[in-house]
PDB file of C-alpha atoms in Angstrom:
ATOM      1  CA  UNK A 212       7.510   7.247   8.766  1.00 36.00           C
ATOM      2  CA  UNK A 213       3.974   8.633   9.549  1.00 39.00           C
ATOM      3  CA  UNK A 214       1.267   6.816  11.293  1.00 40.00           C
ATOM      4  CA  UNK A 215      -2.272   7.887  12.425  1.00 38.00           C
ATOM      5  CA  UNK A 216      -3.769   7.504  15.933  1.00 38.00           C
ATOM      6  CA  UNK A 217      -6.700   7.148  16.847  1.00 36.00           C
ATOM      7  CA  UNK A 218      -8.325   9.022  19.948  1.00 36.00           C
ATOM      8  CA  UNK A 219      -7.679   7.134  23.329  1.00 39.00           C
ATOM      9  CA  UNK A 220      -9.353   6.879  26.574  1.00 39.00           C
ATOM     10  CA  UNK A 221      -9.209   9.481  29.256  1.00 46.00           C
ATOM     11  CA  UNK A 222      -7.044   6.993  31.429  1.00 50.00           C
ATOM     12  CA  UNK A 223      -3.127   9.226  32.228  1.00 55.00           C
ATOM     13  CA  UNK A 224      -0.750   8.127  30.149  1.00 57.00           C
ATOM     14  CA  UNK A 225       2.257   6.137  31.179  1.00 61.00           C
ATOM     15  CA  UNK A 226       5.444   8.115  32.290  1.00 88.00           C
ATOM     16  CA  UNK A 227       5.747  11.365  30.091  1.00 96.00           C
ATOM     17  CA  UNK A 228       6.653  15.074  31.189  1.00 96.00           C
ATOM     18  CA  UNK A 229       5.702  18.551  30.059  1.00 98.00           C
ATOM     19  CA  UNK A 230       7.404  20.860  28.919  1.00 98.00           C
ATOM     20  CA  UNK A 231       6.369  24.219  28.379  1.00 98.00           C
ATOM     21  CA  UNK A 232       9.029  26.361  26.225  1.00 97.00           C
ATOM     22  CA  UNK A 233       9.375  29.917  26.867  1.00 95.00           C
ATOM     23  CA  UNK A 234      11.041  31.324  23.538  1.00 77.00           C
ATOM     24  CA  UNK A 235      12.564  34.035  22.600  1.00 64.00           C
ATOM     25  CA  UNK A 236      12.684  37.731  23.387  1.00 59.00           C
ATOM     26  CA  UNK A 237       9.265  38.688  22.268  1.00 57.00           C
ATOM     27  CA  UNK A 238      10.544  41.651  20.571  1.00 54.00           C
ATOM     28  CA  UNK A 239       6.913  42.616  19.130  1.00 57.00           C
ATOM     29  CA  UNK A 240       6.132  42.564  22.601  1.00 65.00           C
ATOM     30  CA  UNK A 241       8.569  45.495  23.812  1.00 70.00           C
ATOM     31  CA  UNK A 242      10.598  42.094  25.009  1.00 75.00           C
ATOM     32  CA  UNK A 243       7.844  41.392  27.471  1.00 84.00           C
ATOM     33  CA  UNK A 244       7.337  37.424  28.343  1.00 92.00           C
ATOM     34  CA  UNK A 245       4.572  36.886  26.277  1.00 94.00           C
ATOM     35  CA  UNK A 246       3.478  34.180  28.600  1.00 96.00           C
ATOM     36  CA  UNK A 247       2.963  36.336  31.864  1.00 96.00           C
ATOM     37  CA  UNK A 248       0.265  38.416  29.819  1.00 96.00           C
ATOM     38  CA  UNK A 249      -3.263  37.397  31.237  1.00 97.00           C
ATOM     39  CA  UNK A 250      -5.867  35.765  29.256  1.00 97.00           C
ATOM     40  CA  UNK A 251      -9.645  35.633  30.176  1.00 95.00           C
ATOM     41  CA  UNK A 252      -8.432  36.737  33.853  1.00 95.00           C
ATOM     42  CA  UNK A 253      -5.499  34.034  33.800  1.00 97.00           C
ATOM     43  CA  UNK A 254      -2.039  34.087  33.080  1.00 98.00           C
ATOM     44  CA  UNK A 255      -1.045  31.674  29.605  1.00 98.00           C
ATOM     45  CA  UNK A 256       1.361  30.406  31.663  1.00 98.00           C
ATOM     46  CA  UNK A 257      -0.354  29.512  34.459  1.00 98.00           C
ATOM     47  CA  UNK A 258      -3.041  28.136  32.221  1.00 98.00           C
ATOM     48  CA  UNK A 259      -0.364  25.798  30.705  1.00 99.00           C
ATOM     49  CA  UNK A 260       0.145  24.707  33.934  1.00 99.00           C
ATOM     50  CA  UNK A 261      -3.269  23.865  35.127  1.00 98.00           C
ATOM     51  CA  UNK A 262      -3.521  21.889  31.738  1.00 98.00           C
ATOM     52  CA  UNK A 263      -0.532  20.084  32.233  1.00 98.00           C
ATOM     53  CA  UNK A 264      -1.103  19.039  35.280  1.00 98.00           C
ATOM     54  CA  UNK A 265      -4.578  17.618  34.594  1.00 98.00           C
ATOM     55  CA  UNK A 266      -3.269  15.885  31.771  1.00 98.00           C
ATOM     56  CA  UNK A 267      -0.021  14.312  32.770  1.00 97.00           C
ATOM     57  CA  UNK A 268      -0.290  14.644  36.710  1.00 96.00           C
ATOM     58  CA  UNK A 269       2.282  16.474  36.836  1.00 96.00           C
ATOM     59  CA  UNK A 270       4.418  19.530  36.903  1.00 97.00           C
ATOM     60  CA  UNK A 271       5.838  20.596  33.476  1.00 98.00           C
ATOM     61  CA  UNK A 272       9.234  21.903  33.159  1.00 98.00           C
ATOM     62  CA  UNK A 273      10.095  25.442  31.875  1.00 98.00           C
ATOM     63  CA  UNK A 274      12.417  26.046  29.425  1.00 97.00           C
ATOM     64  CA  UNK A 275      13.835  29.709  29.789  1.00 95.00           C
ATOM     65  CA  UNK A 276      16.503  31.476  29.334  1.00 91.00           C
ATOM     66  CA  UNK A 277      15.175  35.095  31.094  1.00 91.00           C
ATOM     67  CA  UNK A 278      17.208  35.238  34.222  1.00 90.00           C
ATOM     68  CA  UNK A 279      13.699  36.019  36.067  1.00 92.00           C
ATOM     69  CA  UNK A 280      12.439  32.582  35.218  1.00 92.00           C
ATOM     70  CA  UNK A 281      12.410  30.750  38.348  1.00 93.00           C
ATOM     71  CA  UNK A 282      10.107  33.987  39.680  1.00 95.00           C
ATOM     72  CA  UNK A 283       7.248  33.277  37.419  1.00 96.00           C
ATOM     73  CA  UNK A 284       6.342  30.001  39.055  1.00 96.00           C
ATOM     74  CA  UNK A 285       8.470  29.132  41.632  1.00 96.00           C
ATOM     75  CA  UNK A 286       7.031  25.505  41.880  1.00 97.00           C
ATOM     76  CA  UNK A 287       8.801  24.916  38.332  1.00 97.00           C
ATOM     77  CA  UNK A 288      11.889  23.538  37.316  1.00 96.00           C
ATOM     78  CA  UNK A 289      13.450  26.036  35.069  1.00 97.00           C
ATOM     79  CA  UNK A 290      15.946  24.818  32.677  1.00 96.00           C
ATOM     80  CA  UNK A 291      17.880  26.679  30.018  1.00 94.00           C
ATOM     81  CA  UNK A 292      18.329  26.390  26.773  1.00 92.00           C
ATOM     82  CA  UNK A 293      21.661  23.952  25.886  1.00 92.00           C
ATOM     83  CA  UNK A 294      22.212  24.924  22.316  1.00 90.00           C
ATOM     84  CA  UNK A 295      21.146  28.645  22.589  1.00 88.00           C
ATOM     85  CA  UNK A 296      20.710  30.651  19.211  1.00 89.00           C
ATOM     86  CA  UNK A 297      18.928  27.835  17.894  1.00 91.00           C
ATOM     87  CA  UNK A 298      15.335  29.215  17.843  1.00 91.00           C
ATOM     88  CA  UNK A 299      12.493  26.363  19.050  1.00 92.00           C
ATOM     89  CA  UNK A 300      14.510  23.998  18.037  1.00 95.00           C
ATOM     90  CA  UNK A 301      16.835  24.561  20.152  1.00 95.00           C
ATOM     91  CA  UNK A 302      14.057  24.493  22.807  1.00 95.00           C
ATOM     92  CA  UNK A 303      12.984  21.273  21.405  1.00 97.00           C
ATOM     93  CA  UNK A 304      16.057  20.231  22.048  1.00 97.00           C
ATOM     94  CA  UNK A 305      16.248  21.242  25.658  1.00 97.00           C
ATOM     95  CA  UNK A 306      13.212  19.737  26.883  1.00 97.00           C
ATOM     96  CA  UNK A 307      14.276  16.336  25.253  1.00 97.00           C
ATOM     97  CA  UNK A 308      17.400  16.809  26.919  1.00 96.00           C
ATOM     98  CA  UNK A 309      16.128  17.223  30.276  1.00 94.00           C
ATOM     99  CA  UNK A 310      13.350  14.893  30.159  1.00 85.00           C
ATOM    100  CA  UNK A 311      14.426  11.091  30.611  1.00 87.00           C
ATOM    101  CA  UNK A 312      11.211  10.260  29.468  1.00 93.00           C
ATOM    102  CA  UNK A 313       9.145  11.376  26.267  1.00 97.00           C
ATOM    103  CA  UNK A 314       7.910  15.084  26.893  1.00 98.00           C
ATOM    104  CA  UNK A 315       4.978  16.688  25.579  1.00 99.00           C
ATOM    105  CA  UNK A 316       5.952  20.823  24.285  1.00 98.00           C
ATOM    106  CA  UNK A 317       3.889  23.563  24.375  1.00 99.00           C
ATOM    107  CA  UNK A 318       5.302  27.213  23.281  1.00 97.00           C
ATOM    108  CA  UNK A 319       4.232  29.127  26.239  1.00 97.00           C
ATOM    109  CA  UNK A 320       2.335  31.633  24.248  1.00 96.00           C
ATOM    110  CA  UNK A 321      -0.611  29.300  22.996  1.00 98.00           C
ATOM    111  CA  UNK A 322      -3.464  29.948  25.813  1.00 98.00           C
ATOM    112  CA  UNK A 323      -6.055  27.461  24.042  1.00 98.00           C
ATOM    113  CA  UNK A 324      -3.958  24.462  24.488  1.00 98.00           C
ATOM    114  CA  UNK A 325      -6.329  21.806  26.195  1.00 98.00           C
ATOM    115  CA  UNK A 326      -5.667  19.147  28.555  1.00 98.00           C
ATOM    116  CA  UNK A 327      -7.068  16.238  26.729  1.00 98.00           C
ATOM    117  CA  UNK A 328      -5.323  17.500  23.324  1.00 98.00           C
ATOM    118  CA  UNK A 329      -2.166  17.348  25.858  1.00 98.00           C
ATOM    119  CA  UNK A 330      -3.129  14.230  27.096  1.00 98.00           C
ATOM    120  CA  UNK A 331      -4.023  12.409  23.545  1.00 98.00           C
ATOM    121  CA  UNK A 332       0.036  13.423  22.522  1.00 98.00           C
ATOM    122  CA  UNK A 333       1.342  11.586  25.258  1.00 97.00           C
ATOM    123  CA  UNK A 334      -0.886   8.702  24.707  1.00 96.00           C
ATOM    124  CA  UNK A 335       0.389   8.415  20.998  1.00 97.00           C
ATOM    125  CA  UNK A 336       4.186   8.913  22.276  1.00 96.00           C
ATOM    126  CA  UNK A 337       3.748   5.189  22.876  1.00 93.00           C
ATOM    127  CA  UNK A 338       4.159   4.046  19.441  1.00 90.00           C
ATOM    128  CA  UNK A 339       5.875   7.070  18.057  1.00 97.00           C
ATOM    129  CA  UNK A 340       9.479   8.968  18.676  1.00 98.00           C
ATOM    130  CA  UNK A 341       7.542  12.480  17.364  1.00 98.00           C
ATOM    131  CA  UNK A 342       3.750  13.019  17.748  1.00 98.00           C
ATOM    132  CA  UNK A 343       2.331  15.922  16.072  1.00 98.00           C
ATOM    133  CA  UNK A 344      -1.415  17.185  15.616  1.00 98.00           C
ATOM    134  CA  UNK A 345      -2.264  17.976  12.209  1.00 97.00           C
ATOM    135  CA  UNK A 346      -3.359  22.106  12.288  1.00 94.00           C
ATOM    136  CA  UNK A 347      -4.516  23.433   8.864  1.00 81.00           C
ATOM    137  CA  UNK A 348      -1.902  26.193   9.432  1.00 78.00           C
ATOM    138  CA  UNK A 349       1.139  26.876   6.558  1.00 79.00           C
ATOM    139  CA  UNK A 350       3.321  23.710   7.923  1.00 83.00           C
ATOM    140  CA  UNK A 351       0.382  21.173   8.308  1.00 92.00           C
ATOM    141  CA  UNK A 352       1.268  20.202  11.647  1.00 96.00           C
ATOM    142  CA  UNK A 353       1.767  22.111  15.027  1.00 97.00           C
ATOM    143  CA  UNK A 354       5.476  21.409  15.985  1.00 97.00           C
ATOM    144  CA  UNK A 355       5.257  23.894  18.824  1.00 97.00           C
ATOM    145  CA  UNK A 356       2.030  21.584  20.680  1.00 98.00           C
ATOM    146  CA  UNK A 357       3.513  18.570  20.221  1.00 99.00           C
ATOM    147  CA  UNK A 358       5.620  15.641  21.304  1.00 99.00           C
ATOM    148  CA  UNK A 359       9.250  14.022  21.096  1.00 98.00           C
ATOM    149  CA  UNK A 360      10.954  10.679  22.670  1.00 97.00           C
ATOM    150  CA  UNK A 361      14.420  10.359  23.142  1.00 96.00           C
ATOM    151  CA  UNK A 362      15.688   9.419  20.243  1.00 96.00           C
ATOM    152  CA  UNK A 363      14.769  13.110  18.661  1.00 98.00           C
ATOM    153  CA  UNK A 364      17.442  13.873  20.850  1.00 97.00           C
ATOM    154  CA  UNK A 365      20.405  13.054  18.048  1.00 97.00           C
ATOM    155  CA  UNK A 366      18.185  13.855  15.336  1.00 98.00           C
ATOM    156  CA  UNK A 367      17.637  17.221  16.392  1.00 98.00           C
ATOM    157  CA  UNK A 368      21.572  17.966  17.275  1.00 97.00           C
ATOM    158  CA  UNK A 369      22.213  16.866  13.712  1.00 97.00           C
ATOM    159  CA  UNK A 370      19.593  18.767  11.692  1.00 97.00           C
ATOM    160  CA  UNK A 371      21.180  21.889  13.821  1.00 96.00           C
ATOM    161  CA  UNK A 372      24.544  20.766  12.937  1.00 96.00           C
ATOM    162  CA  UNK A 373      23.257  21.152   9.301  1.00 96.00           C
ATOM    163  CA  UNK A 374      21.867  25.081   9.975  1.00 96.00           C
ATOM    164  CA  UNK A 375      18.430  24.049   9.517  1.00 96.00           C
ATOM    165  CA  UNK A 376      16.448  25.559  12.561  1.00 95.00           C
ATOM    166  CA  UNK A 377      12.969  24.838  11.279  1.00 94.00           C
ATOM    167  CA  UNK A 378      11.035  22.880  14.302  1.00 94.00           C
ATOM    168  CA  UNK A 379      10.286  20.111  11.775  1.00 94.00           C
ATOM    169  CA  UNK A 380      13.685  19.851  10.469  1.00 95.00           C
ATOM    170  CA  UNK A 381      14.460  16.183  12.068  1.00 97.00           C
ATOM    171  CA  UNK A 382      10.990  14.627  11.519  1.00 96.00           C
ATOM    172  CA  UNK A 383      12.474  12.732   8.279  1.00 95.00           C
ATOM    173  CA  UNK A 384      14.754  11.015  10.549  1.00 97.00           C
ATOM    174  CA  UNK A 385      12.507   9.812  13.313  1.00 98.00           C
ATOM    175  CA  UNK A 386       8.814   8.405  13.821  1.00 97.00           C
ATOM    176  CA  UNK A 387       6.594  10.750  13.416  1.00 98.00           C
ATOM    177  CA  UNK A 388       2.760  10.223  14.214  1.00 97.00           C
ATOM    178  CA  UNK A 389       0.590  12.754  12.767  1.00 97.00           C
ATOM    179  CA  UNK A 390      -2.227  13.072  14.784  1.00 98.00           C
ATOM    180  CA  UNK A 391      -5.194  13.415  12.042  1.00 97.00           C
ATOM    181  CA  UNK A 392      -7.086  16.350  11.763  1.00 96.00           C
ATOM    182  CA  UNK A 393     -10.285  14.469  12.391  1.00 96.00           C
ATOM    183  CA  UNK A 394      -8.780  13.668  15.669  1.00 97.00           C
ATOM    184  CA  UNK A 395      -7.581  16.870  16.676  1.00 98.00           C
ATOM    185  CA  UNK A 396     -10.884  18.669  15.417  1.00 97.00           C
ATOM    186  CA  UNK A 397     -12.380  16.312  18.691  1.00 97.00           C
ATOM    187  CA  UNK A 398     -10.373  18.678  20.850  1.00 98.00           C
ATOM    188  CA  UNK A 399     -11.547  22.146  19.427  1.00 96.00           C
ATOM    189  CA  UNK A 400     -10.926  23.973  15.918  1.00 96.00           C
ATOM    190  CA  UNK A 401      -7.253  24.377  14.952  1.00 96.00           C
ATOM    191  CA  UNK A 402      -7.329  27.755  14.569  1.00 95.00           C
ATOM    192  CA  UNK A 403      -7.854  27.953  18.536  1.00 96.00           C
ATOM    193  CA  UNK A 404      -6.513  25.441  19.776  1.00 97.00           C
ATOM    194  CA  UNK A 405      -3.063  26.714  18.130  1.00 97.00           C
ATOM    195  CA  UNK A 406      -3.985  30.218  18.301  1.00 96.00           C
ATOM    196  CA  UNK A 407      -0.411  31.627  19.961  1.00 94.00           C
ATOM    197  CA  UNK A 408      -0.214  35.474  20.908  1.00 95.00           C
ATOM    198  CA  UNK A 409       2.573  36.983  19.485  1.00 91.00           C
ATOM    199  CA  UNK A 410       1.275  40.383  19.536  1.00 92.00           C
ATOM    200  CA  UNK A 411      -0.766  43.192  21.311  1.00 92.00           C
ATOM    201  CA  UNK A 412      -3.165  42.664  18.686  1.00 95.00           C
ATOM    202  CA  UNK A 413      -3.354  39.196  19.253  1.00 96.00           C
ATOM    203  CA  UNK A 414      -3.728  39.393  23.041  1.00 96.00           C
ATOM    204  CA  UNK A 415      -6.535  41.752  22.714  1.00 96.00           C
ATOM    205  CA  UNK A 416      -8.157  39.206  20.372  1.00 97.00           C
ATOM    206  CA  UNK A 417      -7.377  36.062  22.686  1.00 97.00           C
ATOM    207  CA  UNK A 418      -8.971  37.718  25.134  1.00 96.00           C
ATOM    208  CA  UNK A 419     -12.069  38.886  23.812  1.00 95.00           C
ATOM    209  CA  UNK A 420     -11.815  34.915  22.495  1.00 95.00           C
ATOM    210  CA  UNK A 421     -11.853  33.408  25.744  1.00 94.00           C
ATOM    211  CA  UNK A 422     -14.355  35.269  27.374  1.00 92.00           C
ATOM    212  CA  UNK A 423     -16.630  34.772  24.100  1.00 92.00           C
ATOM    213  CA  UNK A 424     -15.965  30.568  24.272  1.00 89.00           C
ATOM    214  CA  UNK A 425     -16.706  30.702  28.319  1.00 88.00           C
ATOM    215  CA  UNK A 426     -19.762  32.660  27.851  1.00 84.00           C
ATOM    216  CA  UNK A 427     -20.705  30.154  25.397  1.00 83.00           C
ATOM    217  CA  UNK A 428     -20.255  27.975  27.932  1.00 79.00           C
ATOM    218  CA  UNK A 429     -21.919  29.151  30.866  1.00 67.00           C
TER     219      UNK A 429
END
């Protein structure tokens, strides 16, 4: 079932955890971690931080597999991945796992990510097993900046079980609240917001992109 939300206050959400997932092995990047590459003088990952934190309060986890993980922010719980070889679902999958509460995802390679996008999931979480913000991109939605209750837990094992790795495999089975793109559009355009770096290219072009939107800023 889908429902709309429509944007909340700036008041924290109640209990909810981040999650921020650190993929695969970046192959178009040499098998770099794409989120240790710097961004407008920051590290993604540490920018995923800072938003998480001023979202939610607190600390994400990070979801990781590279045995190096608990060196790129020691102040993070690293977990790995419990059904590995099943792409970001299986990191979906993971951070549901881990998380008692509803968690909020974000693949570690999206440096536009906002807090009060972040925050706005969590908010909707309340209502909702799945939250996702709409994102004009192929899919519709943006299953990778999004979040997932506990019960996605079973849903997700079983749409595995099936072979289908797609990130939105489960949503059928589960409440899912599509955040509108009216709503999301609040936060920034889509094709930021989401913008992930999967590439030299694309770092090169974050980067000149961040510097651009905090001139524009200044």
């Amino acid at each position: 079932m889908k429902r709309s939300a429509a944007v909340g206050t700036d008041a924290r959400p109640g209990p909810v955890r981040g999650a921020i997932l650190a993929g695969g092995t970046a192959t178009r990047f040499g098998g770099r971690p794409k989120g240790l590459e710097v961004v407008g003088g920051l590290r993604i990952l540490d920018r995923l931080v800072d938003a998480f934190l001023n979202a939610l309060g607190t600390l994400p986890l990070l979801i990781a597999n590279d045995p190096n993980g608990s060196e790129w922010r020691p102040d993070l719980q690293v977990i790995a991945d419990v059904h590995p070889g099943a792409g970001a679902l299986g990191g979906l999958l993971t951070a549901v796992s881990a998380a008692p509460t509803p968690v909020v995802c974000v693949a570690w390679d999206m440096p536009f990510v906002p807090a009060p996008l972040l925050r706005r999931i969590a908010e909707a979480l309340e209502g909702a097993d799945a939250v996702l913000p709409a994102s004009g991109g192929r899919r519709g939605v943006e299953p990778m900046c999004a979040g997932y209750g506990p019960a996605c837990g079973p849903a997700i094992r079983s749409a595995i079980a099936t072979g289908d790795l797609r990130a939105i495999a489960f949503h059928s089975a589960v409440r899912t609240c599509i955040l509108p793109a009216e709503t999301v559009a609040g936060f920034g355009d889509p094709s930021i917001l989401f913008f992930n770096v999967n590439s030299q290219d694309d770092l090169t072009q974050a980067d000149a992109l961040w510097r651009r939107l905090a001139s524009s800023q200044s």
